[in-house]
Amino acid sequence: MFYFLAGVLPIPTLWADPSSVVSKGQSVTMWCLGTQGAQEYSLYKQGDSTAWKTQTFLEPGNKANFSISFTTEYHGGLYHCYYSSPEGQSEHSNILELVVTGFYRKPNISALPNSLVTLGGNVTLQCSSHQGYGRYILIKEGEQNVSWIQDSQKQPNGHFMALFSMGPVTYKDKWAFRCYGYYKRTSQVWSVPSDTLQLLISGEQFHRSYVFEANELVALSPVAMGV
């Protein structure tokens, strides 16, 4: 939705499809949504002095797409877009961070002291690697845009490690995690993802059994049976 002010063009919106985090070699399309009278759209990548890509229309259109058929580490970065119309040039869009994964060795992920967690309790997750990653990002599977970032610390054994405190755990969520490592100087180029760590929640089975039995008792009660 756009809000018009006198003499001011609507600010465009930039997003990536299917996601702003893509694997090496995967295709991705960046969309720039402007206004119906736009005649030219330009996509800029931070660090480049000129437009990275430009799309000109024979007839005005309200959006343009910029496709990458095979992503490499070069494509990781920060992007924004502009559009031009007979009224002038718009301000730049929101900043889109495009991340490309799969370039370095996968890190390890583990739970401390182990992956069995009491329902309602907390757990510490550890991401580590021999490679000197400056940071780790922990992602919760099944939920979009749920992640945590920590700087790594070098350990006496030569590993680079980060700890993430999570919880309290509940039976409603899927408590499955993976992590990536990356270097601070190239923060939009990530490693191969770690294996997935699935937390086992003690007390979850009891809760489910209790709910099932309670529902069964309600279903068999004289009131429920109409007696």
PDB file of C-alpha atoms in Angstrom:
ATOM      1  CA  MET A   1       0.000   0.000   0.000  1.00  0.00           C
ATOM      2  CA  PHE A   2       1.351   3.445  -0.915  1.00  0.00           C
ATOM      3  CA  TYR A   3       0.688   6.762   0.806  1.00  0.00           C
ATOM      4  CA  PHE A   4       0.912   9.811  -1.440  1.00  0.00           C
ATOM      5  CA  LEU A   5       2.129  13.227  -0.397  1.00  0.00           C
ATOM      6  CA  ALA A   6       2.006  16.212  -2.711  1.00  0.00           C
ATOM      7  CA  GLY A   7       5.052  16.117  -4.970  1.00  0.00           C
ATOM      8  CA  VAL A   8       6.445  12.934  -3.366  1.00  0.00           C
ATOM      9  CA  LEU A   9       6.682   9.604  -5.180  1.00  0.00           C
ATOM     10  CA  PRO A  10       5.826   6.411  -3.273  1.00  0.00           C
ATOM     11  CA  ILE A  11       8.867   4.641  -1.860  1.00  0.00           C
ATOM     12  CA  PRO A  12       9.451   1.298  -3.631  1.00  0.00           C
ATOM     13  CA  THR A  13       9.586  -2.070  -1.873  1.00  0.00           C
ATOM     14  CA  LEU A  14      12.251  -4.693  -2.596  1.00  0.00           C
ATOM     15  CA  TRP A  15      11.983  -8.398  -1.752  1.00  0.00           C
ATOM     16  CA  ALA A  16      13.453 -11.734  -2.871  1.00  0.00           C
ATOM     17  CA  ASP A  17      11.665 -14.834  -4.131  1.00  0.00           C
ATOM     18  CA  PRO A  18      11.778 -17.621  -2.968  1.00  0.00           C
ATOM     19  CA  SER A  19      13.855 -16.240  -0.081  1.00  0.00           C
ATOM     20  CA  SER A  20      16.608 -13.791   0.764  1.00  0.00           C
ATOM     21  CA  VAL A  21      18.731 -16.743   1.983  1.00  0.00           C
ATOM     22  CA  VAL A  22      19.612 -19.014  -0.953  1.00  0.00           C
ATOM     23  CA  SER A  23      21.993 -21.910  -1.536  1.00  0.00           C
ATOM     24  CA  LYS A  24      24.951 -21.657  -3.887  1.00  0.00           C
ATOM     25  CA  GLY A  25      23.772 -22.312  -7.451  1.00  0.00           C
ATOM     26  CA  GLN A  26      20.098 -21.694  -6.623  1.00  0.00           C
ATOM     27  CA  SER A  27      18.110 -19.186  -8.662  1.00  0.00           C
ATOM     28  CA  VAL A  28      16.567 -16.138  -7.028  1.00  0.00           C
ATOM     29  CA  THR A  29      14.462 -13.213  -8.234  1.00  0.00           C
ATOM     30  CA  MET A  30      14.461  -9.775  -6.651  1.00  0.00           C
ATOM     31  CA  TRP A  31      11.256  -7.797  -7.126  1.00  0.00           C
ATOM     32  CA  CYS A  32      11.021  -4.005  -6.988  1.00  0.00           C
ATOM     33  CA  LEU A  33       7.484  -2.726  -6.464  1.00  0.00           C
ATOM     34  CA  GLY A  34       7.011   0.894  -7.477  1.00  0.00           C
ATOM     35  CA  THR A  35       3.967   2.663  -8.843  1.00  0.00           C
ATOM     36  CA  GLN A  36       1.892   2.228 -11.993  1.00  0.00           C
ATOM     37  CA  GLY A  37       3.466   5.164 -13.809  1.00  0.00           C
ATOM     38  CA  ALA A  38       7.061   3.924 -13.457  1.00  0.00           C
ATOM     39  CA  GLN A  39       9.013   3.610 -16.713  1.00  0.00           C
ATOM     40  CA  GLU A  40      12.401   2.379 -15.490  1.00  0.00           C
ATOM     41  CA  TYR A  41      13.594   0.365 -12.493  1.00  0.00           C
ATOM     42  CA  SER A  42      17.192   0.147 -11.305  1.00  0.00           C
ATOM     43  CA  LEU A  43      18.705  -2.293  -8.842  1.00  0.00           C
ATOM     44  CA  TYR A  44      21.815  -1.252  -6.918  1.00  0.00           C
ATOM     45  CA  LYS A  45      24.221  -3.383  -4.926  1.00  0.00           C
ATOM     46  CA  GLN A  46      26.086  -1.736  -2.063  1.00  0.00           C
ATOM     47  CA  GLY A  47      29.676  -1.090  -3.073  1.00  0.00           C
ATOM     48  CA  ASP A  48      28.857  -0.598  -6.764  1.00  0.00           C
ATOM     49  CA  SER A  49      28.813   3.029  -7.932  1.00  0.00           C
ATOM     50  CA  THR A  50      26.506   2.332 -10.881  1.00  0.00           C
ATOM     51  CA  ALA A  51      23.251   0.461 -11.238  1.00  0.00           C
ATOM     52  CA  TRP A  52      23.744  -3.303 -10.994  1.00  0.00           C
ATOM     53  CA  LYS A  53      20.777  -3.945 -13.285  1.00  0.00           C
ATOM     54  CA  THR A  54      18.255  -1.688 -15.022  1.00  0.00           C
ATOM     55  CA  GLN A  55      14.923  -2.577 -16.575  1.00  0.00           C
ATOM     56  CA  THR A  56      13.123  -0.171 -18.925  1.00  0.00           C
ATOM     57  CA  PHE A  57       9.491  -0.613 -19.966  1.00  0.00           C
ATOM     58  CA  LEU A  58       7.881   0.294 -23.276  1.00  0.00           C
ATOM     59  CA  GLU A  59       4.711   0.774 -21.256  1.00  0.00           C
ATOM     60  CA  PRO A  60       4.671   1.907 -17.601  1.00  0.00           C
ATOM     61  CA  GLY A  61       4.467  -0.859 -14.980  1.00  0.00           C
ATOM     62  CA  ASN A  62       4.215  -0.987 -11.213  1.00  0.00           C
ATOM     63  CA  LYS A  63       6.987  -3.561 -10.618  1.00  0.00           C
ATOM     64  CA  ALA A  64      10.094  -5.119 -12.144  1.00  0.00           C
ATOM     65  CA  ASN A  65      11.987  -8.331 -11.504  1.00  0.00           C
ATOM     66  CA  PHE A  66      15.732  -8.936 -11.538  1.00  0.00           C
ATOM     67  CA  SER A  67      16.629 -12.617 -11.796  1.00  0.00           C
ATOM     68  CA  ILE A  68      19.839 -14.463 -10.947  1.00  0.00           C
ATOM     69  CA  SER A  69      19.868 -17.926 -12.481  1.00  0.00           C
ATOM     70  CA  PHE A  70      22.927 -19.239 -10.595  1.00  0.00           C
ATOM     71  CA  THR A  71      23.942 -17.561  -7.353  1.00  0.00           C
ATOM     72  CA  THR A  72      27.600 -17.306  -6.348  1.00  0.00           C
ATOM     73  CA  GLU A  73      29.432 -15.580  -3.498  1.00  0.00           C
ATOM     74  CA  TYR A  74      29.522 -12.453  -5.683  1.00  0.00           C
ATOM     75  CA  HIS A  75      25.746 -12.091  -5.389  1.00  0.00           C
ATOM     76  CA  GLY A  76      25.697 -11.977  -1.582  1.00  0.00           C
ATOM     77  CA  GLY A  77      25.275  -8.395  -0.406  1.00  0.00           C
ATOM     78  CA  LEU A  78      22.966  -5.476   0.318  1.00  0.00           C
ATOM     79  CA  TYR A  79      20.608  -4.237  -2.393  1.00  0.00           C
ATOM     80  CA  HIS A  80      18.124  -1.428  -2.936  1.00  0.00           C
ATOM     81  CA  CYS A  81      16.127  -0.221  -5.935  1.00  0.00           C
ATOM     82  CA  TYR A  82      14.797   2.989  -7.493  1.00  0.00           C
ATOM     83  CA  TYR A  83      12.259   3.714 -10.173  1.00  0.00           C
ATOM     84  CA  SER A  84      11.819   6.624 -12.560  1.00  0.00           C
ATOM     85  CA  SER A  85       8.565   8.071 -13.861  1.00  0.00           C
ATOM     86  CA  PRO A  86       7.525  11.287 -15.659  1.00  0.00           C
ATOM     87  CA  GLU A  87       7.239  12.855 -12.179  1.00  0.00           C
ATOM     88  CA  GLY A  88      10.898  12.145 -11.396  1.00  0.00           C
ATOM     89  CA  GLN A  89      12.944   9.545  -9.519  1.00  0.00           C
ATOM     90  CA  SER A  90      11.794   7.856  -6.333  1.00  0.00           C
ATOM     91  CA  GLU A  91      13.748   7.540  -3.121  1.00  0.00           C
ATOM     92  CA  HIS A  92      15.540   4.246  -2.690  1.00  0.00           C
ATOM     93  CA  SER A  93      13.696   1.220  -1.364  1.00  0.00           C
ATOM     94  CA  ASN A  94      14.256  -0.716   1.830  1.00  0.00           C
ATOM     95  CA  ILE A  95      17.631  -2.485   2.050  1.00  0.00           C
ATOM     96  CA  LEU A  96      17.478  -6.166   1.088  1.00  0.00           C
ATOM     97  CA  GLU A  97      20.223  -8.429   2.450  1.00  0.00           C
ATOM     98  CA  LEU A  98      20.788 -11.329   0.072  1.00  0.00           C
ATOM     99  CA  VAL A  99      22.668 -14.218   1.697  1.00  0.00           C
ATOM    100  CA  VAL A 100      24.228 -17.088  -0.248  1.00  0.00           C
ATOM    101  CA  THR A 101      25.077 -20.290   1.665  1.00  0.00           C
ATOM    102  CA  GLY A 102      27.195 -23.357   0.961  1.00  0.00           C
ATOM    103  CA  PHE A 103      30.738 -21.980   0.594  1.00  0.00           C
ATOM    104  CA  TYR A 104      32.573 -23.276   3.650  1.00  0.00           C
ATOM    105  CA  ARG A 105      32.722 -26.454   5.707  1.00  0.00           C
ATOM    106  CA  LYS A 106      29.627 -27.115   7.781  1.00  0.00           C
ATOM    107  CA  PRO A 107      29.880 -26.399  11.520  1.00  0.00           C
ATOM    108  CA  ASN A 108      28.867 -28.758  14.300  1.00  0.00           C
ATOM    109  CA  ILE A 109      25.811 -28.236  16.481  1.00  0.00           C
ATOM    110  CA  SER A 110      25.136 -29.830  19.859  1.00  0.00           C
ATOM    111  CA  ALA A 111      23.072 -29.315  23.006  1.00  0.00           C
ATOM    112  CA  LEU A 112      24.580 -28.929  26.486  1.00  0.00           C
ATOM    113  CA  PRO A 113      24.526 -31.080  28.497  1.00  0.00           C
ATOM    114  CA  ASN A 114      22.468 -33.144  25.991  1.00  0.00           C
ATOM    115  CA  SER A 115      19.473 -32.888  23.648  1.00  0.00           C
ATOM    116  CA  LEU A 116      16.959 -34.208  26.229  1.00  0.00           C
ATOM    117  CA  VAL A 117      15.243 -31.192  27.802  1.00  0.00           C
ATOM    118  CA  THR A 118      12.545 -31.045  30.450  1.00  0.00           C
ATOM    119  CA  LEU A 119       9.292 -29.478  29.329  1.00  0.00           C
ATOM    120  CA  GLY A 120       9.432 -25.806  30.363  1.00  0.00           C
ATOM    121  CA  GLY A 121      13.176 -25.915  30.864  1.00  0.00           C
ATOM    122  CA  ASN A 122      16.083 -24.156  29.153  1.00  0.00           C
ATOM    123  CA  VAL A 123      18.934 -25.520  27.066  1.00  0.00           C
ATOM    124  CA  THR A 124      22.238 -24.228  25.703  1.00  0.00           C
ATOM    125  CA  LEU A 125      23.050 -24.899  22.056  1.00  0.00           C
ATOM    126  CA  GLN A 126      26.640 -24.906  20.853  1.00  0.00           C
ATOM    127  CA  CYS A 127      27.881 -24.171  17.328  1.00  0.00           C
ATOM    128  CA  SER A 128      31.551 -24.892  16.675  1.00  0.00           C
ATOM    129  CA  SER A 129      34.119 -25.555  13.957  1.00  0.00           C
ATOM    130  CA  HIS A 130      37.858 -25.809  13.327  1.00  0.00           C
ATOM    131  CA  GLN A 131      37.399 -23.024  10.781  1.00  0.00           C
ATOM    132  CA  GLY A 132      37.859 -19.527  12.143  1.00  0.00           C
ATOM    133  CA  TYR A 133      34.310 -18.266  11.695  1.00  0.00           C
ATOM    134  CA  GLY A 134      33.809 -14.840  13.225  1.00  0.00           C
ATOM    135  CA  ARG A 135      30.115 -15.404  13.861  1.00  0.00           C
ATOM    136  CA  TYR A 136      27.485 -18.105  13.950  1.00  0.00           C
ATOM    137  CA  ILE A 137      23.818 -17.769  13.126  1.00  0.00           C
ATOM    138  CA  LEU A 138      21.362 -20.213  14.680  1.00  0.00           C
ATOM    139  CA  ILE A 139      18.118 -20.865  12.830  1.00  0.00           C
ATOM    140  CA  LYS A 140      14.982 -22.495  14.191  1.00  0.00           C
ATOM    141  CA  GLU A 141      13.484 -24.760  11.575  1.00  0.00           C
ATOM    142  CA  GLY A 142       9.856 -24.411  10.566  1.00  0.00           C
ATOM    143  CA  GLU A 143       9.659 -20.718  11.468  1.00  0.00           C
ATOM    144  CA  GLN A 144      10.549 -17.918   9.061  1.00  0.00           C
ATOM    145  CA  ASN A 145      12.863 -15.155  10.195  1.00  0.00           C
ATOM    146  CA  VAL A 146      13.577 -16.788  13.567  1.00  0.00           C
ATOM    147  CA  SER A 147      17.334 -16.679  14.130  1.00  0.00           C
ATOM    148  CA  TRP A 148      20.019 -15.635  16.596  1.00  0.00           C
ATOM    149  CA  ILE A 149      23.581 -14.369  15.971  1.00  0.00           C
ATOM    150  CA  GLN A 150      26.597 -14.691  18.244  1.00  0.00           C
ATOM    151  CA  ASP A 151      30.272 -13.823  17.875  1.00  0.00           C
ATOM    152  CA  SER A 152      32.511 -16.867  18.132  1.00  0.00           C
ATOM    153  CA  GLN A 153      35.209 -17.411  20.731  1.00  0.00           C
ATOM    154  CA  LYS A 154      38.414 -19.348  20.105  1.00  0.00           C
ATOM    155  CA  GLN A 155      38.821 -22.283  22.482  1.00  0.00           C
ATOM    156  CA  PRO A 156      42.059 -23.854  23.795  1.00  0.00           C
ATOM    157  CA  ASN A 157      41.474 -26.853  21.502  1.00  0.00           C
ATOM    158  CA  GLY A 158      41.513 -24.548  18.453  1.00  0.00           C
ATOM    159  CA  HIS A 159      37.763 -24.658  17.830  1.00  0.00           C
ATOM    160  CA  PHE A 160      35.767 -21.486  17.252  1.00  0.00           C
ATOM    161  CA  MET A 161      32.571 -21.726  19.293  1.00  0.00           C
ATOM    162  CA  ALA A 162      29.390 -19.782  20.130  1.00  0.00           C
ATOM    163  CA  LEU A 163      26.741 -20.587  22.746  1.00  0.00           C
ATOM    164  CA  PHE A 164      23.009 -19.863  22.478  1.00  0.00           C
ATOM    165  CA  SER A 165      20.692 -20.058  25.476  1.00  0.00           C
ATOM    166  CA  MET A 166      17.191 -21.214  24.449  1.00  0.00           C
ATOM    167  CA  GLY A 167      13.913 -21.781  26.268  1.00  0.00           C
ATOM    168  CA  PRO A 168      11.656 -22.327  27.967  1.00  0.00           C
ATOM    169  CA  VAL A 169      10.795 -25.261  25.686  1.00  0.00           C
ATOM    170  CA  THR A 170       7.130 -26.062  25.048  1.00  0.00           C
ATOM    171  CA  TYR A 171       5.307 -28.936  23.357  1.00  0.00           C
ATOM    172  CA  LYS A 172       3.727 -26.573  20.789  1.00  0.00           C
ATOM    173  CA  ASP A 173       6.903 -25.705  18.862  1.00  0.00           C
ATOM    174  CA  LYS A 174       9.187 -27.796  16.692  1.00  0.00           C
ATOM    175  CA  TRP A 175      12.466 -27.530  18.593  1.00  0.00           C
ATOM    176  CA  ALA A 176      14.802 -28.261  15.690  1.00  0.00           C
ATOM    177  CA  PHE A 177      17.837 -26.099  14.923  1.00  0.00           C
ATOM    178  CA  ARG A 178      20.762 -25.739  12.544  1.00  0.00           C
ATOM    179  CA  CYS A 179      23.564 -23.239  12.383  1.00  0.00           C
ATOM    180  CA  TYR A 180      25.824 -21.560   9.841  1.00  0.00           C
ATOM    181  CA  GLY A 181      29.219 -19.984  10.229  1.00  0.00           C
ATOM    182  CA  TYR A 182      30.517 -16.927   8.397  1.00  0.00           C
ATOM    183  CA  TYR A 183      33.379 -14.448   8.400  1.00  0.00           C
ATOM    184  CA  LYS A 184      32.708 -10.890   9.541  1.00  0.00           C
ATOM    185  CA  ARG A 185      34.253  -9.381   6.416  1.00  0.00           C
ATOM    186  CA  THR A 186      31.839 -11.334   4.172  1.00  0.00           C
ATOM    187  CA  SER A 187      28.721 -11.514   6.316  1.00  0.00           C
ATOM    188  CA  GLN A 188      26.386 -12.353   3.403  1.00  0.00           C
ATOM    189  CA  VAL A 189      28.343 -15.503   2.436  1.00  0.00           C
ATOM    190  CA  TRP A 190      27.625 -18.416   4.793  1.00  0.00           C
ATOM    191  CA  SER A 191      28.880 -21.954   5.258  1.00  0.00           C
ATOM    192  CA  VAL A 192      27.086 -25.185   4.466  1.00  0.00           C
ATOM    193  CA  PRO A 193      24.396 -25.636   7.166  1.00  0.00           C
ATOM    194  CA  SER A 194      25.114 -27.899  10.104  1.00  0.00           C
ATOM    195  CA  ASP A 195      23.190 -31.095  10.594  1.00  0.00           C
ATOM    196  CA  THR A 196      19.752 -30.526  12.135  1.00  0.00           C
ATOM    197  CA  LEU A 197      19.577 -30.876  15.920  1.00  0.00           C
ATOM    198  CA  GLN A 198      16.180 -32.028  17.214  1.00  0.00           C
ATOM    199  CA  LEU A 199      15.569 -31.495  20.919  1.00  0.00           C
ATOM    200  CA  LEU A 200      13.809 -34.302  22.792  1.00  0.00           C
ATOM    201  CA  ILE A 201      11.365 -32.940  25.339  1.00  0.00           C
ATOM    202  CA  SER A 202      10.748 -35.043  28.431  1.00  0.00           C
ATOM    203  CA  GLY A 203       7.213 -34.636  29.737  1.00  0.00           C
ATOM    204  CA  GLU A 204       5.834 -33.980  26.252  1.00  0.00           C
ATOM    205  CA  GLN A 205       4.488 -37.524  25.875  1.00  0.00           C
ATOM    206  CA  PHE A 206       2.876 -37.315  29.306  1.00  0.00           C
ATOM    207  CA  HIS A 207       1.170 -34.062  28.356  1.00  0.00           C
ATOM    208  CA  ARG A 208      -0.172 -35.501  25.120  1.00  0.00           C
ATOM    209  CA  SER A 209      -1.397 -38.644  26.902  1.00  0.00           C
ATOM    210  CA  TYR A 210      -3.078 -36.517  29.585  1.00  0.00           C
ATOM    211  CA  VAL A 211      -4.864 -34.376  26.983  1.00  0.00           C
ATOM    212  CA  PHE A 212      -5.967 -37.492  25.057  1.00  0.00           C
ATOM    213  CA  GLU A 213      -7.272 -39.206  28.202  1.00  0.00           C
ATOM    214  CA  ALA A 214      -9.010 -36.039  29.393  1.00  0.00           C
ATOM    215  CA  ASN A 215     -10.731 -35.612  26.047  1.00  0.00           C
ATOM    216  CA  GLU A 216     -11.700 -39.286  26.077  1.00  0.00           C
ATOM    217  CA  LEU A 217     -13.216 -38.906  29.560  1.00  0.00           C
ATOM    218  CA  VAL A 218     -15.183 -35.853  28.421  1.00  0.00           C
ATOM    219  CA  ALA A 219     -16.464 -37.769  25.412  1.00  0.00           C
ATOM    220  CA  LEU A 220     -17.614 -40.664  27.667  1.00  0.00           C
ATOM    221  CA  SER A 221     -19.100 -38.521  30.453  1.00  0.00           C
ATOM    222  CA  PRO A 222     -22.876 -38.695  31.093  1.00  0.00           C
ATOM    223  CA  VAL A 223     -23.267 -35.049  30.005  1.00  0.00           C
ATOM    224  CA  ALA A 224     -21.425 -35.636  26.722  1.00  0.00           C
ATOM    225  CA  MET A 225     -23.495 -38.801  26.120  1.00  0.00           C
ATOM    226  CA  GLY A 226     -26.723 -36.931  26.762  1.00  0.00           C
ATOM    227  CA  VAL A 227     -27.659 -39.036  29.823  1.00  0.00           C
TER     228      VAL A 227
END
